[in-house]
Coordinates of C-alpha atoms in Angstrom, one line a residue:
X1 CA -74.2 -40.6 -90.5
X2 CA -73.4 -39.9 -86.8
X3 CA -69.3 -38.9 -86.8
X4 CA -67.7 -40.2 -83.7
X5 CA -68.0 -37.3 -81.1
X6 CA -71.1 -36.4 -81.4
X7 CA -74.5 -35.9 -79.2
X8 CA -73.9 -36.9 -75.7
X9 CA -70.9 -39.3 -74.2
X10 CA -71.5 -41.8 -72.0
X11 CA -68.7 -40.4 -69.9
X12 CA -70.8 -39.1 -67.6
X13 CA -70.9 -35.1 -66.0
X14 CA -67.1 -35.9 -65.1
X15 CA -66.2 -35.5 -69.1
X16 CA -63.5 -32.3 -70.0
X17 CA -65.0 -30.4 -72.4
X18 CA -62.1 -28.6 -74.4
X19 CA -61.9 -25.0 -74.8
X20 CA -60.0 -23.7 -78.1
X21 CA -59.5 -20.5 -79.6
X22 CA -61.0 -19.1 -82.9
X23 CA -58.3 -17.4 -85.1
X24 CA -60.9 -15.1 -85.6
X25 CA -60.2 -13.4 -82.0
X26 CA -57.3 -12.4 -83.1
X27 CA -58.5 -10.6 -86.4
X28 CA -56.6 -8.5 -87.8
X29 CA -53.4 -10.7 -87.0
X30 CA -52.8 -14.0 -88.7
X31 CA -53.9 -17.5 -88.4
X32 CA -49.9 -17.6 -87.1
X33 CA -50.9 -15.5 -84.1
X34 CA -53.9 -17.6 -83.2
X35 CA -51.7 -20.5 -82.7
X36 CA -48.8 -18.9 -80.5
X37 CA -51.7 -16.9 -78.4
X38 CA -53.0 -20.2 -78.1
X39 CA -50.0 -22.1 -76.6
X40 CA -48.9 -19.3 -74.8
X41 CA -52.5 -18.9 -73.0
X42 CA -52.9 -22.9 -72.8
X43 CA -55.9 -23.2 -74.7
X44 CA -56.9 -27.1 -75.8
X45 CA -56.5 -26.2 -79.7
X46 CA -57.5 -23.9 -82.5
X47 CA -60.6 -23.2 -85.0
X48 CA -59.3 -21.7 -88.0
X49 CA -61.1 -19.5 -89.8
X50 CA -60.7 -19.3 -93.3
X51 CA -59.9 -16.0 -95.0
X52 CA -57.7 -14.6 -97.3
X53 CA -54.5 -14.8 -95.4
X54 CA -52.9 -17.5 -97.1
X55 CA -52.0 -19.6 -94.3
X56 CA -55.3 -20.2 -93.2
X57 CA -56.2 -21.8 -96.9
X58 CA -53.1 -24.1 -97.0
X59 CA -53.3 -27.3 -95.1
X60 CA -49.2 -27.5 -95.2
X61 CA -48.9 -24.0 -93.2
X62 CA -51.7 -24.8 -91.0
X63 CA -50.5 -28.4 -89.9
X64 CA -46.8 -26.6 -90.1
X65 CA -48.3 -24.3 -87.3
X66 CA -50.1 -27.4 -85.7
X67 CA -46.4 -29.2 -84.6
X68 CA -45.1 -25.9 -83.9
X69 CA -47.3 -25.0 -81.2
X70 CA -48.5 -28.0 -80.5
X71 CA -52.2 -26.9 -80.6
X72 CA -54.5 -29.6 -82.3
X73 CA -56.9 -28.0 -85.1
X74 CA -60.6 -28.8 -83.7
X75 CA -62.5 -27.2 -86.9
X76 CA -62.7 -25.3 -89.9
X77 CA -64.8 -22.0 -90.4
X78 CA -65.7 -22.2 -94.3
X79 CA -65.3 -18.5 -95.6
X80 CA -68.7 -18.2 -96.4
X81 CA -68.8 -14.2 -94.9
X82 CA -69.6 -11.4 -96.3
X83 CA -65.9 -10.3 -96.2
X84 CA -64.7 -14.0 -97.2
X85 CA -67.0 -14.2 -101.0
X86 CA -63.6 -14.4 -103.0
X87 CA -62.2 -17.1 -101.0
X88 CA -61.9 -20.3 -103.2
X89 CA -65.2 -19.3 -105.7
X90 CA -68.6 -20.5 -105.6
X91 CA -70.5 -21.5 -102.6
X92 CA -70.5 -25.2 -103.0
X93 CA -67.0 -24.9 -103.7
X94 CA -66.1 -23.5 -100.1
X95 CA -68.1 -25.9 -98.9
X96 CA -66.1 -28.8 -100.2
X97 CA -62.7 -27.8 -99.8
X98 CA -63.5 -26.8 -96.1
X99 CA -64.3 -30.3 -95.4
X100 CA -61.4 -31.8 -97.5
X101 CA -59.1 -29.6 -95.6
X102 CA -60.8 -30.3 -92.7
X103 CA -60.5 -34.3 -92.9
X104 CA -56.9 -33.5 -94.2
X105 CA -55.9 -31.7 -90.8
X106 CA -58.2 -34.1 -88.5
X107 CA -60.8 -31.4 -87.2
X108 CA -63.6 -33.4 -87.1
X109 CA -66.1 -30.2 -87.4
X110 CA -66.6 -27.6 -90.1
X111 CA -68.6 -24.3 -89.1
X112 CA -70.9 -23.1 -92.0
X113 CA -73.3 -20.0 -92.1
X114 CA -76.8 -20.1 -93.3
X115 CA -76.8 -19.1 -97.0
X116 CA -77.6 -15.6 -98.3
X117 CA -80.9 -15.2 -99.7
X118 CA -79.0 -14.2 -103.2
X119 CA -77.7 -17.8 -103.3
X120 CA -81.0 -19.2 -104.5
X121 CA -79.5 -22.2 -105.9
X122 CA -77.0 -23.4 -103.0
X123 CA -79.5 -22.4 -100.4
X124 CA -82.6 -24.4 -101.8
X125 CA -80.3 -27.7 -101.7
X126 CA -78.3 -26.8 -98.6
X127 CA -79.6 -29.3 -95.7
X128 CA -79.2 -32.3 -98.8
X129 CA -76.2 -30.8 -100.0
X130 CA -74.4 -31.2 -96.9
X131 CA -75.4 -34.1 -95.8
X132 CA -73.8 -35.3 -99.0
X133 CA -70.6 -33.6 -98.3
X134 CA -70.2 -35.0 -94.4
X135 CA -70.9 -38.5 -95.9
X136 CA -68.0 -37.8 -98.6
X137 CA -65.3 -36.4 -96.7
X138 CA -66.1 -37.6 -92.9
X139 CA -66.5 -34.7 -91.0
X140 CA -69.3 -32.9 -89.4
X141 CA -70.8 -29.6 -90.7
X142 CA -72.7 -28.0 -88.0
X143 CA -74.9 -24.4 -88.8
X144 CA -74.5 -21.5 -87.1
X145 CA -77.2 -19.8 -85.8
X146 CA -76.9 -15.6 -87.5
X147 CA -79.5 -12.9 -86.7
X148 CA -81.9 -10.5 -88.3
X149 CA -80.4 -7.7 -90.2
X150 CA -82.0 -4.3 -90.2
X151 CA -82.4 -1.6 -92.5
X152 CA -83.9 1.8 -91.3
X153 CA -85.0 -0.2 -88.3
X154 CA -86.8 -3.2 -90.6
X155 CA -85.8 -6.3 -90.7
X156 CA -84.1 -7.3 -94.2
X157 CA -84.6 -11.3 -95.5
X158 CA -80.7 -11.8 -95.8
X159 CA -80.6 -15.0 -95.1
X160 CA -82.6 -18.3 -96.9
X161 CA -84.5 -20.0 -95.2
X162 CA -83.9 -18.1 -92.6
X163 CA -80.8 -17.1 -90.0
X164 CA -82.3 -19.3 -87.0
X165 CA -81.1 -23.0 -88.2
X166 CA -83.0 -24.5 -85.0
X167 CA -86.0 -25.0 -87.1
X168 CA -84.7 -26.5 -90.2
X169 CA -83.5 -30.1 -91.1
X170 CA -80.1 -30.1 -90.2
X171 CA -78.1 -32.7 -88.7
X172 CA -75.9 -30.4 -86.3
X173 CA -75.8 -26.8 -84.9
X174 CA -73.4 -24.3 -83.7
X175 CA -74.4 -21.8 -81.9
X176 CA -72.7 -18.5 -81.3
X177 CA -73.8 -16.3 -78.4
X178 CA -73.2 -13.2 -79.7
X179 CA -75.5 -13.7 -82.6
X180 CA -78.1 -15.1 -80.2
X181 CA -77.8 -11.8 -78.4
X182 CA -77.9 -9.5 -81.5
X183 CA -81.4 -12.3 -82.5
X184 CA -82.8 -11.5 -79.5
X185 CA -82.9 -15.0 -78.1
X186 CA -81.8 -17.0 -74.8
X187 CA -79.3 -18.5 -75.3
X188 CA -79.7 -21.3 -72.3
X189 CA -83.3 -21.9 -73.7
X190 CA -82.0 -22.6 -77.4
X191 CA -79.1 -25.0 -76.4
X192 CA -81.6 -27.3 -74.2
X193 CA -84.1 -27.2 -77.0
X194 CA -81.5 -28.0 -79.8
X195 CA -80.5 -31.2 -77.4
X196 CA -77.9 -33.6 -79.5
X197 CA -77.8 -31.6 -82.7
X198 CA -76.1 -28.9 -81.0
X199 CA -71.8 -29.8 -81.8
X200 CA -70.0 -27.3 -81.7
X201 CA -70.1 -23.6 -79.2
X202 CA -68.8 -20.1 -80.2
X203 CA -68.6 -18.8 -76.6
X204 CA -69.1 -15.2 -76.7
X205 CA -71.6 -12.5 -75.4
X206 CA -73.4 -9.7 -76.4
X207 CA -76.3 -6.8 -75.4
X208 CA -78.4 -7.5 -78.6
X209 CA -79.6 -4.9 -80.6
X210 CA -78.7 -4.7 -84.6
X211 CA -74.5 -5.1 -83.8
X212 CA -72.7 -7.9 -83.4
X213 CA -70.5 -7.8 -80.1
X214 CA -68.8 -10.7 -79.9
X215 CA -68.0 -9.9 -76.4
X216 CA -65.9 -11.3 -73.4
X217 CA -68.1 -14.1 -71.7
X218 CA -69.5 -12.3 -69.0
X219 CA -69.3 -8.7 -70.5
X220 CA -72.8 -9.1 -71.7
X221 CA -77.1 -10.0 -71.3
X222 CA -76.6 -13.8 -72.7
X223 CA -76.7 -16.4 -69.7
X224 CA -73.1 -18.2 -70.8
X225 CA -72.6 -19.4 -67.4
X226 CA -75.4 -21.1 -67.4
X227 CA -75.5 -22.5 -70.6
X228 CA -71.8 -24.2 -70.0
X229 CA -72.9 -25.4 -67.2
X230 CA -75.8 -27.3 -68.6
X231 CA -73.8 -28.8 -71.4
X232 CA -70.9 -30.3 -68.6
X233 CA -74.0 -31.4 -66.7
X234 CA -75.6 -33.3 -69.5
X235 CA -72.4 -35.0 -70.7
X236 CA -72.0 -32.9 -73.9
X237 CA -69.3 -34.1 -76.4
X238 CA -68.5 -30.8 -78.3
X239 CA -65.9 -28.2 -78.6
X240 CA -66.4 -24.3 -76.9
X241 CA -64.4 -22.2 -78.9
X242 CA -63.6 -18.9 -78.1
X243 CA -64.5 -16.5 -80.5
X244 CA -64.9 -12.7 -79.3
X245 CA -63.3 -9.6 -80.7
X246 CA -60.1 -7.9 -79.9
X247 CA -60.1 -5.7 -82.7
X248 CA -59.6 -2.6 -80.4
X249 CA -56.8 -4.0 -77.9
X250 CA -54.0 -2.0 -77.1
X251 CA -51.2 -4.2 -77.8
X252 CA -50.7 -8.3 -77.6
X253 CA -50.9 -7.6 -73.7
X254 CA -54.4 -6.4 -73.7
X255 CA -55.3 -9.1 -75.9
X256 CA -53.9 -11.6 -74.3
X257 CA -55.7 -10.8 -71.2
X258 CA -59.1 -10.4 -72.8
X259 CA -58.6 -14.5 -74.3
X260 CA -57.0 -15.3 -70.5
X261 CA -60.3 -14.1 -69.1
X262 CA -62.1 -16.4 -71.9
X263 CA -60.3 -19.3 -71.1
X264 CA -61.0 -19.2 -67.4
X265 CA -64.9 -18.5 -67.9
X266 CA -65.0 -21.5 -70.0
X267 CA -63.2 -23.8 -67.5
X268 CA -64.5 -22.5 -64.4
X269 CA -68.0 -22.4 -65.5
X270 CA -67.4 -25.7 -67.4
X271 CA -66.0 -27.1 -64.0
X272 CA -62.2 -28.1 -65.2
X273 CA -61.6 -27.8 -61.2
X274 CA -58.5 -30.2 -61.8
X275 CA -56.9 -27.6 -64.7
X276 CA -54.5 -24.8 -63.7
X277 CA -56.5 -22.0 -65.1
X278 CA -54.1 -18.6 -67.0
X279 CA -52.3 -16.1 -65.2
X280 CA -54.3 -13.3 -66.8

């Protein structure tokens, strides 16, 4: 199955590649504050990710919060974190009702994490089994690329077959610069070589190492200029979704201008010349 949006358009360089917001850069605030930071900051939509605030399970509140702000819902982050194992039960089953709520609420992508190496059976089916569930509910479920984990300065097997996806036989790939950094990887480098199977961007940054930035675009070692640069050169028909951490803002003010500055990396470097770029 190839769902309409994917690989490359034939809309040439010239094509506006949007530029939502992860509800995940606002964490520890609500999947509600996602949405009105995304209005307010004119981003072109929302990712949610799924947790266990309640709105982000229920498709009513979340296409309630939709109209509101008028912010269109371009994918679904399955809660298959660490921090996310109680959400809706077994691994398969996140699975599933990620992509029913996702065809439910029109996102045509849903973001999925390697498994963990404990989840022996759902990670020794996983490529199949999701091929399966994009053919059953219509929507693409691209793999995010993780990184190593280290114990006492070794690196721990957390993740089965392994946290790179590049390698393995899946249809589509998101990639997420921060965990490219923290991997030790370029990130321009990976995107060309993942060509059309690359969907779906978590535009970040980081300076490597064994933690997880999730920095401001920019802030960082990754080469995210460069690599948004590429994909409006080639034509590439995906989403760029900001996803970096506020955690330690000082206030909505602060935050706001840290997802401003996200916003207008992603356009400039994505060349949206024609688009009134935010006021922080």
């Amino acid at each position: 199955m190839t769902p309409a949006g994917a690989g490359r358009t034939e809309e040439g360089p010239d094509h506006r590649i949007p530029v939502a917001l992860s509800s995940a850069s606002v964490y520890p605030l609500a999947v509600h504050d996602a949405f009105a930071v995304a209005q307010d900051l004119g981003y072109d939509g929302v990712e949610v990710m799924v947790t266990n605030n309640h709105d982000s399970q229920n498709p009513d509140a979340l296409k309630t919060l939709r109209e509101r702000y008028q912010q269109p819902i371009v994918a679904v982050h399955a809660p298959t974190l660490l921090l996310t194992q109680q959400v809706w039960g077994k691994a398969w089953n996140k699975i599933m009702m990620s992509a029913a709520m996702a065809a439910e609420l029109e996102a045509s992508t849903v973001v999925v994490h390697p498994p963990f190496r404990w989840q022996s059976g759902y990670a020794e089916n996983f490529a199949s089994g999701i091929r399966e569930v994009m053919e059953d509910f219509g929507v693409t479920i691209a793999v995010e690329n993780m990184y190593p984990w280290k114990v006492r300065g070794r690196e721990a097997k957390a993740y089965l077959p392994h946290w790179d996806p590049r390698p393995f036989d899946y249809e589509y790939i998101t990639w997420d610069f921060s965990h490219a950094a923290s991997a030790g990887v370029d990130s321009l480098e990976e995107i060309r070589l993942i060509g059309d199977r690359l969907r779906h961007v978590h535009l970040t940054d980081g300076f490597g190492g064994s933690w997880d930035d999730h920095l401001v675009p920019g802030h960082g070692q990754q080469r995210c200029a460069e690599s948004l640069q590429h994909l409006a050169e080639t034509g590439w028909d995906g989403v760029v979704v900001a996803e970096v951490s506020t955690r330690k803002a000082k206030g909505a003010g602060e935050r706001e201008e840290l997802l401003g500055e996200t916003l207008d990396f992603a356009r400039r470097h994505l060349g949206h010349s024609n688009i009134e770029l935010s006021d922080n």
